[in-house]
Short mmCIF file of C-alpha atoms in Angstrom, two decimals:
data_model
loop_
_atom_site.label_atom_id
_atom_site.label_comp_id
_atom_site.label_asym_id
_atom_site.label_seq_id
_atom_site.Cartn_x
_atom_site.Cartn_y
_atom_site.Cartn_z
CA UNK A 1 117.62 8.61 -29.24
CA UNK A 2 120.49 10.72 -27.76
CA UNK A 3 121.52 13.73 -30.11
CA UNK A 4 125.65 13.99 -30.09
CA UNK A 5 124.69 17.34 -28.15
CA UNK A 6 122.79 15.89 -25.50
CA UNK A 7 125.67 13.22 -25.82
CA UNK A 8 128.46 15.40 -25.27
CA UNK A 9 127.54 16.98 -22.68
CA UNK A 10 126.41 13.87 -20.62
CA UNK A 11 130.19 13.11 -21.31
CA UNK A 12 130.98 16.45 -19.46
CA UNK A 13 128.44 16.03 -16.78
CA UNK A 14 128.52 13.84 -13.25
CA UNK A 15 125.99 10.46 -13.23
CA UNK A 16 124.47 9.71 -10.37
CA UNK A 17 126.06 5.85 -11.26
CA UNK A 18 126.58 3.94 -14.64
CA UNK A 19 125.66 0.53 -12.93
CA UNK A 20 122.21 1.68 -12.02
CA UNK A 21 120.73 3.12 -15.22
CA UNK A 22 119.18 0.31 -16.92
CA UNK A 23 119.09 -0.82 -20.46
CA UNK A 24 115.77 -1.42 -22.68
CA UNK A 25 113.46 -4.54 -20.87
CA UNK A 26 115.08 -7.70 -22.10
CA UNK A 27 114.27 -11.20 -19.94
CA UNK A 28 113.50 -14.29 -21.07
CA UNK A 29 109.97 -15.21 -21.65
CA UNK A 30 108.55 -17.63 -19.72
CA UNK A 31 108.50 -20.24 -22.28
CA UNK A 32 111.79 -20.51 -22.69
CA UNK A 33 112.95 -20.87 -19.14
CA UNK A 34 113.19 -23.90 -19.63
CA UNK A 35 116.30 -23.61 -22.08
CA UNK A 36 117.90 -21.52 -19.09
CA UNK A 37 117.49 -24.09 -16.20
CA UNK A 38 118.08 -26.74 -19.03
CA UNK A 39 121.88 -24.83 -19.14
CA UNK A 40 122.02 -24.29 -15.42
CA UNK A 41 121.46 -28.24 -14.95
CA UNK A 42 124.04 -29.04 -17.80
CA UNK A 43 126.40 -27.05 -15.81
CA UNK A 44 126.04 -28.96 -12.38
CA UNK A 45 126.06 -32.05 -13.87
CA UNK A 46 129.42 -31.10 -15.99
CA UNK A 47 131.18 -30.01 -12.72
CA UNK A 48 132.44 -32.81 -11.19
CA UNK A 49 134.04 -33.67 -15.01
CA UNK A 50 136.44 -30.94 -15.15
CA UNK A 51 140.21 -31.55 -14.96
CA UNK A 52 140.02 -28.58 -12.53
CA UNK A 53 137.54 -26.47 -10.89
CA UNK A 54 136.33 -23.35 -12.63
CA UNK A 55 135.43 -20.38 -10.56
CA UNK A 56 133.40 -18.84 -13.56
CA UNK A 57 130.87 -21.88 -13.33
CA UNK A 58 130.63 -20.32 -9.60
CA UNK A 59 130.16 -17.36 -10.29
CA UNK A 60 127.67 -18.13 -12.79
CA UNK A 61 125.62 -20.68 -10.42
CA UNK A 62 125.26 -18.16 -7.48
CA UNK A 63 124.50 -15.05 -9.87
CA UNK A 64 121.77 -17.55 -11.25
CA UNK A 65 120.61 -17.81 -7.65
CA UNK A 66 121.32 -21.78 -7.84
CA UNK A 67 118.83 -23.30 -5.41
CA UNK A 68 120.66 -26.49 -5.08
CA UNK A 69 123.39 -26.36 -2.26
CA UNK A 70 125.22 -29.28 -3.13
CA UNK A 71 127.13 -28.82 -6.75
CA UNK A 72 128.11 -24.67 -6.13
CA UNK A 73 129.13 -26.09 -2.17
CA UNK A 74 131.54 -28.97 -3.40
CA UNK A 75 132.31 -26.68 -6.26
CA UNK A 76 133.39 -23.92 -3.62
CA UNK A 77 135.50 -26.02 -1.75
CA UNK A 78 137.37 -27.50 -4.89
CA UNK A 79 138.16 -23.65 -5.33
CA UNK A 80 139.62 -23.36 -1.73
CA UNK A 81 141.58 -26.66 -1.67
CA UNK A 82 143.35 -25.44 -5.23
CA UNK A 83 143.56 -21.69 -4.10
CA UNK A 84 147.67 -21.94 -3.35
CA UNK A 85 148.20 -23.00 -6.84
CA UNK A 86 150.22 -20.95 -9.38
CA UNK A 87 147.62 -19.24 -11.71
CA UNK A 88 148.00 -16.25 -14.11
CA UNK A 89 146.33 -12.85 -12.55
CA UNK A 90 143.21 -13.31 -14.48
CA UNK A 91 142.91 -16.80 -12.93
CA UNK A 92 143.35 -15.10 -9.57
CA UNK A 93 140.83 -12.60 -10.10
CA UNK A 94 138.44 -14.96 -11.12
CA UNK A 95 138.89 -16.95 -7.93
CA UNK A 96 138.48 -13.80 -5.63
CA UNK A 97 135.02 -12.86 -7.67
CA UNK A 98 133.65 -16.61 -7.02
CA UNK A 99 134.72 -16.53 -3.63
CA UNK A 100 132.58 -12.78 -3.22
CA UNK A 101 129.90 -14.39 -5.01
CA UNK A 102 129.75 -17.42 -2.43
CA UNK A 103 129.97 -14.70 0.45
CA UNK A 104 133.26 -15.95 1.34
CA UNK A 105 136.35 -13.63 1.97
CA UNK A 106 139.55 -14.19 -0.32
CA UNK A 107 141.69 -12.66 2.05
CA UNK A 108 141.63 -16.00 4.19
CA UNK A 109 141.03 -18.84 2.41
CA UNK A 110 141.68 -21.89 4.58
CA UNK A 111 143.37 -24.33 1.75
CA UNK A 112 144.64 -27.34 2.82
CA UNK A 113 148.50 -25.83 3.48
CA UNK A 114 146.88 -23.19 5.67
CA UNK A 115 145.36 -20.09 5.24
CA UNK A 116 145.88 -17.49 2.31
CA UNK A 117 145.30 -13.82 1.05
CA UNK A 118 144.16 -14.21 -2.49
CA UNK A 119 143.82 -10.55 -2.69
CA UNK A 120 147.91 -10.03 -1.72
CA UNK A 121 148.42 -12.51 -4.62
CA UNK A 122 146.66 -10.78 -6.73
CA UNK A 123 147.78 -7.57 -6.46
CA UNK A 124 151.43 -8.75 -6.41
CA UNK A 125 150.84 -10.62 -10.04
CA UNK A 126 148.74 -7.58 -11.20
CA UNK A 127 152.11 -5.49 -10.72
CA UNK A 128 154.15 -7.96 -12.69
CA UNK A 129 150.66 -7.33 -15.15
CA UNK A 130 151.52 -3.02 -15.17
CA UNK A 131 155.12 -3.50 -14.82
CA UNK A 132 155.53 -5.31 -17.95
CA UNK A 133 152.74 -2.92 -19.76
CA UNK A 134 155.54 -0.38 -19.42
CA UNK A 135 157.44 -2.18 -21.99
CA UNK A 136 153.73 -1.85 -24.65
CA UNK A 137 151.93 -4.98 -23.67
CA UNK A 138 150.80 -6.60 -20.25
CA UNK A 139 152.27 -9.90 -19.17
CA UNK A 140 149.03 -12.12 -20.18
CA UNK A 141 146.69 -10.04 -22.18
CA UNK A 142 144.31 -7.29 -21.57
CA UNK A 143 141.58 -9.19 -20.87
CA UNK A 144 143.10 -10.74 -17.88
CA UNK A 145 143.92 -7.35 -17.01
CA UNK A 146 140.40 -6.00 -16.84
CA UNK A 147 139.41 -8.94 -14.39
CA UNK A 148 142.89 -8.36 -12.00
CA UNK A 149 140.80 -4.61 -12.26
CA UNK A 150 137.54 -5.68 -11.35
CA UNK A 151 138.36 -7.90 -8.64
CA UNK A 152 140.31 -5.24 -7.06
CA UNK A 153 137.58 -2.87 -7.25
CA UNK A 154 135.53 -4.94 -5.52
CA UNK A 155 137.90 -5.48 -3.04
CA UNK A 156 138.93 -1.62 -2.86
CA UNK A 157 142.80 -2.11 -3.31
CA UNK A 158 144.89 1.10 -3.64
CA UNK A 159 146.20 -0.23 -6.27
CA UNK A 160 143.22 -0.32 -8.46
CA UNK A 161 143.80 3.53 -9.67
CA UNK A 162 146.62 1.94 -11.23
CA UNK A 163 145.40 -0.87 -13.13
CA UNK A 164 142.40 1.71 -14.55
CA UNK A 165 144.55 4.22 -15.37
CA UNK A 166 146.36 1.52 -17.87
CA UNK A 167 143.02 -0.22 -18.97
CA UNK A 168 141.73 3.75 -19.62
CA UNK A 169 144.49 4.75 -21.70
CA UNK A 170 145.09 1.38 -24.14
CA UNK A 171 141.19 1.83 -24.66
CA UNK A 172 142.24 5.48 -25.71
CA UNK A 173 144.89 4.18 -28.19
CA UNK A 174 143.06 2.99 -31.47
CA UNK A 175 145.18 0.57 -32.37
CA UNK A 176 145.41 -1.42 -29.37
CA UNK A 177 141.20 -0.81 -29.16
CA UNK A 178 140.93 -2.01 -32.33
CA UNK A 179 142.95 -5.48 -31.07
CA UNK A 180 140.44 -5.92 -28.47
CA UNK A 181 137.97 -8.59 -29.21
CA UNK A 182 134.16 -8.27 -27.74
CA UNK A 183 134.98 -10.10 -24.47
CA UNK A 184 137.79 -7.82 -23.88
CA UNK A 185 136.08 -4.44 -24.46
CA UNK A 186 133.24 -6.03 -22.72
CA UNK A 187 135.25 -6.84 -19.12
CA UNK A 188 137.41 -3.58 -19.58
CA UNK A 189 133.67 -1.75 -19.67
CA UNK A 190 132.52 -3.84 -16.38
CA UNK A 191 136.34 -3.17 -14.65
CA UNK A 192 135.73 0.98 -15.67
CA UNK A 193 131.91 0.76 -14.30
CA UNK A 194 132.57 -0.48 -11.46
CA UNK A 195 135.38 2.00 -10.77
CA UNK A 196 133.20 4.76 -11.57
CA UNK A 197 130.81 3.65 -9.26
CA UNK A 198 133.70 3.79 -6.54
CA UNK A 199 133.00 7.44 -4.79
CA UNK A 200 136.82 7.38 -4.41
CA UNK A 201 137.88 7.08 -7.18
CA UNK A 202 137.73 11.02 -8.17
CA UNK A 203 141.45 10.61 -9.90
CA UNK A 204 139.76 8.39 -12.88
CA UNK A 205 135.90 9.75 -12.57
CA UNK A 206 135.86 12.40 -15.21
CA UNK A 207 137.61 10.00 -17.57
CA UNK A 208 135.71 7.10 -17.68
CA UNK A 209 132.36 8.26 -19.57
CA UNK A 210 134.33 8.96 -22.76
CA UNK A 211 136.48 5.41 -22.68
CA UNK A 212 132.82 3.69 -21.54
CA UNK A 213 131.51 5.10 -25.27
CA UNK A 214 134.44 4.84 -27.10
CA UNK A 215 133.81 1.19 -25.87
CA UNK A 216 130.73 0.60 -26.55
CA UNK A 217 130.94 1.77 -30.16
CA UNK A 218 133.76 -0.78 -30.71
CA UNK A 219 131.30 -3.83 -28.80
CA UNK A 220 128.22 -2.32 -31.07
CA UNK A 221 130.45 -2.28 -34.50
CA UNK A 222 131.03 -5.89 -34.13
CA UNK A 223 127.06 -6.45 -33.99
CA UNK A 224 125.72 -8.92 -36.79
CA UNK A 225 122.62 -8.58 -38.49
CA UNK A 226 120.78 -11.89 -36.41
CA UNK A 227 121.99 -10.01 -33.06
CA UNK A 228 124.88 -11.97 -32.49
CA UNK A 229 127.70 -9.69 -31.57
CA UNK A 230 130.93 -10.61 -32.18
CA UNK A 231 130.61 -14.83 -31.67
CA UNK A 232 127.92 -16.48 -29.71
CA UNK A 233 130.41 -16.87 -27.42
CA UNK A 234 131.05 -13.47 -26.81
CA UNK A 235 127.58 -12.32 -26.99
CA UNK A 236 126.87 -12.69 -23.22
CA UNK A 237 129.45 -10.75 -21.83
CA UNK A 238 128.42 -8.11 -24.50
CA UNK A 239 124.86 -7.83 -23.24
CA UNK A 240 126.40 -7.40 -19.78
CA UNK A 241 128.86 -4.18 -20.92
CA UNK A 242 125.32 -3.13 -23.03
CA UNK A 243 123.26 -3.41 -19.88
CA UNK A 244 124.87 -1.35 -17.59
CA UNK A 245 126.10 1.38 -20.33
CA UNK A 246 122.93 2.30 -21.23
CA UNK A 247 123.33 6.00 -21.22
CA UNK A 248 126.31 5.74 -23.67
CA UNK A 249 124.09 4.18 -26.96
CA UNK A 250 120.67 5.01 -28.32
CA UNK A 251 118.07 2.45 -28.09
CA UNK A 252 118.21 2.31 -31.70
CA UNK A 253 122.02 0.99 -31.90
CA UNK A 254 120.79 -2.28 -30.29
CA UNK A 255 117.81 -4.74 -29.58
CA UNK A 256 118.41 -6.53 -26.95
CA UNK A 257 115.51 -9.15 -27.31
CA UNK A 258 116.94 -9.74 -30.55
CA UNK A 259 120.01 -10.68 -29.15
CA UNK A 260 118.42 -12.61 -26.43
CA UNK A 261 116.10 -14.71 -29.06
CA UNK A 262 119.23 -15.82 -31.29
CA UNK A 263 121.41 -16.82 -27.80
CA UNK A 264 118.29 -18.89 -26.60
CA UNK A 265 118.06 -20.07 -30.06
CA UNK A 266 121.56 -21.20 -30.28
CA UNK A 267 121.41 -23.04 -26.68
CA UNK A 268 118.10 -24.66 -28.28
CA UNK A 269 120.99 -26.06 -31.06
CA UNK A 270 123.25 -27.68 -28.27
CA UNK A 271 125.52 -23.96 -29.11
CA UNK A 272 126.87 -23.60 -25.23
CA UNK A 273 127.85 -27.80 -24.86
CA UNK A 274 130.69 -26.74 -22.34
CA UNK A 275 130.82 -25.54 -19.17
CA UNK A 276 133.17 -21.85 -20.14
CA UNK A 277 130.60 -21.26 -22.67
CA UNK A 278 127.51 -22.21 -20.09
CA UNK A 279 128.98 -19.88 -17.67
CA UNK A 280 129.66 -17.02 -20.10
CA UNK A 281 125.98 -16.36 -21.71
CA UNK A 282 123.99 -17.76 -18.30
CA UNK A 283 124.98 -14.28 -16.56
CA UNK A 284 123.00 -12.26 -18.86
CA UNK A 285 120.17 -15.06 -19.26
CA UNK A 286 119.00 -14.41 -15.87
CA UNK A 287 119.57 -10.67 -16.06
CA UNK A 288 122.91 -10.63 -13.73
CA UNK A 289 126.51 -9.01 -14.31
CA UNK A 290 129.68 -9.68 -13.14
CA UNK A 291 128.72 -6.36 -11.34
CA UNK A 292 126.03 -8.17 -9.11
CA UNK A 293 128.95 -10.43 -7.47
CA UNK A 294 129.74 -7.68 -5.18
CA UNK A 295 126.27 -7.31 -3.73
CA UNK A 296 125.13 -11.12 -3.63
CA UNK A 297 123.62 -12.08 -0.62
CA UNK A 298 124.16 -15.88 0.81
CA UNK A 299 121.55 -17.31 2.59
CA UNK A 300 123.25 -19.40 5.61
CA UNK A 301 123.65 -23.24 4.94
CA UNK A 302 122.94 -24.68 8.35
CA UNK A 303 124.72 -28.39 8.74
CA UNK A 304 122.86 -31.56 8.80
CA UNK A 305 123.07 -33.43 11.64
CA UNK A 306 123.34 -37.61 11.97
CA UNK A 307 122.85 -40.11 14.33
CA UNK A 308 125.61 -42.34 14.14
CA UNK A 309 126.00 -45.85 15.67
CA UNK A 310 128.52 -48.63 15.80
CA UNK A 311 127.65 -52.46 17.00
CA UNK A 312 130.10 -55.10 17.33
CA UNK A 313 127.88 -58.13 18.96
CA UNK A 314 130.07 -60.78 16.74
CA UNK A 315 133.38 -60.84 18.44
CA UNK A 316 136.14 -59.69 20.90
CA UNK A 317 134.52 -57.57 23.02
CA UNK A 318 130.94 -56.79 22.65
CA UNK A 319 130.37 -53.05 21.96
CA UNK A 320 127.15 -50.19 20.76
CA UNK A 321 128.47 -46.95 20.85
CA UNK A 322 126.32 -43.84 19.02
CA UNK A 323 127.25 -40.71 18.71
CA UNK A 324 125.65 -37.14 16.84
CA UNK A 325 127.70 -34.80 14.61
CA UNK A 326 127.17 -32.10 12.84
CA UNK A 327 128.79 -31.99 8.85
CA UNK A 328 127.97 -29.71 5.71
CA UNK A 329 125.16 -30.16 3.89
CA UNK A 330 125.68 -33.00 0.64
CA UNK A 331 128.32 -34.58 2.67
CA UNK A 332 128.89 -37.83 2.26
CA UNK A 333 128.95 -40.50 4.82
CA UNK A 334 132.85 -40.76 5.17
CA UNK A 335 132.60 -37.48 6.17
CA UNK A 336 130.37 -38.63 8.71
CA UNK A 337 132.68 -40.87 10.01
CA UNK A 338 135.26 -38.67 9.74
CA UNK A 339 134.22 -36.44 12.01
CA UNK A 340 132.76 -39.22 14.40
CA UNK A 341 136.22 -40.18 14.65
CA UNK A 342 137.69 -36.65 15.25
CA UNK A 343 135.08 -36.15 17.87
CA UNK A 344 135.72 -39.55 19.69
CA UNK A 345 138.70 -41.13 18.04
CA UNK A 346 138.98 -44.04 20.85
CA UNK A 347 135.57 -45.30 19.81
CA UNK A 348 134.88 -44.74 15.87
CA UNK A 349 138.70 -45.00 14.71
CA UNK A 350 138.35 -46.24 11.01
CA UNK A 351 140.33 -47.16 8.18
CA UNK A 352 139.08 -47.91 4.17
CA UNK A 353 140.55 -49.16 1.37
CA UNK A 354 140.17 -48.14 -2.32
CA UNK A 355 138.25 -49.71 -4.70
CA UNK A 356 137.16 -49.63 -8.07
CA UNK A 357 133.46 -48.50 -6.25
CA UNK A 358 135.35 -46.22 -4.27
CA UNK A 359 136.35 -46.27 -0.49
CA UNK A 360 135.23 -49.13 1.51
CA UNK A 361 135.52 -49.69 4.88
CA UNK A 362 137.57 -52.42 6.47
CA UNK A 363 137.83 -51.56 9.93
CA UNK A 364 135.81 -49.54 12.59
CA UNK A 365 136.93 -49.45 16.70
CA UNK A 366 140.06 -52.28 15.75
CA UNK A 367 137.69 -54.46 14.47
CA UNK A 368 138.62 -55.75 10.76
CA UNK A 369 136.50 -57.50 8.39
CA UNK A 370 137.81 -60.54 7.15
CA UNK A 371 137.36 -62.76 3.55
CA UNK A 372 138.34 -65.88 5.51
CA UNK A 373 135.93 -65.26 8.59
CA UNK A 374 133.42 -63.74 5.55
CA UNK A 375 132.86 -60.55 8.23
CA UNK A 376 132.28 -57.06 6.79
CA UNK A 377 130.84 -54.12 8.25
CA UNK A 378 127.44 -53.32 6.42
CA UNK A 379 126.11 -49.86 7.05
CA UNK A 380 122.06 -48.82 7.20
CA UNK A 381 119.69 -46.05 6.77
CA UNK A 382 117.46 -47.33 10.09
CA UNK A 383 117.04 -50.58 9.43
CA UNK A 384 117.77 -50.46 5.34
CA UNK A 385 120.71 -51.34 3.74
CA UNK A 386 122.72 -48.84 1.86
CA UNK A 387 122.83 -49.19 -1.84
CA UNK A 388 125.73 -46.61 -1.73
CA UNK A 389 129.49 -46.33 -0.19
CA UNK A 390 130.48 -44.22 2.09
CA UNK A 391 132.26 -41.95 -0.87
CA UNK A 392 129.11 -41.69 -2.64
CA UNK A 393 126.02 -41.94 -0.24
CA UNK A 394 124.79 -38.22 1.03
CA UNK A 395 123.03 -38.77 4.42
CA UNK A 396 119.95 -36.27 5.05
CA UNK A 397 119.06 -34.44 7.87
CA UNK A 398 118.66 -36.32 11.31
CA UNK A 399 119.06 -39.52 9.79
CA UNK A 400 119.92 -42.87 11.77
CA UNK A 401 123.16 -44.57 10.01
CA UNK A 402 124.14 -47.83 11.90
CA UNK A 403 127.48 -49.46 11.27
CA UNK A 404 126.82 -53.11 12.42
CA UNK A 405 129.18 -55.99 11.98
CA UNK A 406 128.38 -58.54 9.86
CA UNK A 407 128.58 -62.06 8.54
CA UNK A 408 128.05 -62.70 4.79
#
């Protein structure tokens, strides 16, 4: 246990960084891993359900170390088709911090109207965020404000001094500390620690260690007796704050297996049965911050590659043409033929219809199936017939598709 000696002058004194000092052991026991990749699955599968995508579920996948490209892949590049959207600052920041975590650079995203600095956005709606915290209150909330800061940390804007300086001072005023809710104080903690940890930032330095306490007492306060702090829901953005403020509460303040049990307990119950609450608590189930987005390693996704032939031996001209191209891995096969026909538009020129079952094909090289002649084009795996369209069926790795046309 710290005496408020000891305390006080740790307050006065430099730390080598706040990130790195650790809190009490606290991971999930083996037997209940289960409950964690039971949440991680839930997540995946809920992805392609959402009205739009969420770059927290991103985040969360890649700081779990997700070993399944496909979901966090298609999720990534929902995130960069929808980056040019109007979003609040927060929703901004939360883009740039899924795009770190996916080892991708948010100062050129490639979106489908061309390419974009997420990080110029930011900052410019982060201004309108200080400007109007001039007049008492930022434009969205405080919360939002403490991700615009952490996302420009990690991205080492200039004007991150700024948007510390405000978080430092409202967590200075009591009353507006006392309006923050656990999630708030929480992210404003992760914004400040990760500014501390900034060598440059010697302007804010000597602050931060008494706003990180006078934090950490408010998160702690709101602690319930089961280990809950503040709402479930909040509870694993606490542990993240708790885990990388270690030096700023005594081991006695707070049991983190506790806390653990009760969360694992509650996902046990069916607690987290969305994906903003999944991605909120799996963070600290697999011992990961926010803080870890910055140092994520990707490993590289090589592309699959597919053999890809056409045969016509019904009509017109007879013609076989094959061709090899290279697409992302868990691409469908219209992507296939999409980039067939990019590579060699003359030959594998295209064109589908939409369904009820999705896209089908209706015509490949000019040639266009016909109800009245009963043609179609049917489509293989070697010499097996897909059970799958082309929107839905994910070829593998040097695979043989075949096109051929067909009488029914």
């Amino acid at each position: 246990m710290f005496s408020l000696a000891v305390t006080f002058l740790c307050l006065l004194c430099p730390v080598t960084s706040a990130a790195s000092l650790s809190s009490q052991t606290c991971i999930v026991p083996s037997g209940q891993q289960w409950l964690v990749t039971g949440l991680e699955n839930q997540l995946m599968n809920s992805i392609n359900h959402l009205c739009s995508p969420d770059p927290s579920a991103l985040i969360a996948l890649n700081l779990a170390k997700n070993q399944d490209v496909c979901v966090p892949g298609q999720l990534l590049q929902q995130i960069k088709d929808t980056a040019a959207q109007e979003m609040t600052s927060g929703k901004v920041a939360l883009y740039v911090l899924a795009l770190r975590s996916s080892c991708e650079n948010p100062r050129e995203v490639v979106t489908p109207n061309g390419k974009i600095n997420l990080v110029q956005i930011l900052e410019d709606k982060t201004r309108e965020e200080t400007e109007s915290y001039k007049k008492r209150s930022p434009k969205t909330t405080f919360y939002q404000l403490a991700l615009d800061a952490l996302a420009l940390c990690f991205e080492e804007s200039p004007d991150i001094e700024n948007v510390a300086g405000i978080l430092i001072k409202a967590a200075n005023d009591l009353q507006l500390r006392e309006d923050f809710s656990v999630d708030t104080a929480a992210m404003v903690s992760l914004a400040l620690v990760c500014v501390y940890d900034d060598p440059s930032s010697n302007n804010l330095r000597e602050k931060i260690p008494k706003v990180l306490k006078l934090l950490i007492d408010h998160i702690l306060e709101k602690q319930q007796e089961n280990g809950i702090i503040g709402n479930i829901y909040s509870t694993g953005l606490a542990i993240q704050a708790l885990s990388v403020t270690s030096q700023f509460w005594s081991q006695d303040r707070w049991n983190c297996t506790k806390t653990l049990n009760k969360a694992l307990q509650e996902a046990y119950l069916g607690a987290f049965n969305n994906p903003g609450a999944i991605s909120q608590i799996l963070p600290s189930l697999v011992g990961k911050t926010y803080l870890d987005v910055k140092n994520l390693q990707c490993l590289p996704v090589n592309p699959i590659r597919v053999n890809y032939t056409i045969i016509n031996h019904l009509i017109g001209l007879y013609f076989e043409h094959s061709i090899i191209v290279d697409v992302p891995p868990c691409s469908v096969l219209l992507d296939v033929l999409e980039a067939a026909k990019r590579d060699e538009p003359r030959e594998f020129s295209f064109k589908t219809k939409e369904t009820c079952w999705g896209p089908m094909v209706i015509s490949i090289n000019d040639i266009k199936a016909d109800e009245n002649e009963k043609t179609y084009w049917q489509f293989l795996s070697g010499n097996k017939p897909l059970d799958q369209g082309v929107g839905s069926y994910k070829p593998s790795n040097n695979e043989n598709i075949v096109a051929i046309f067909s009488k029914y």
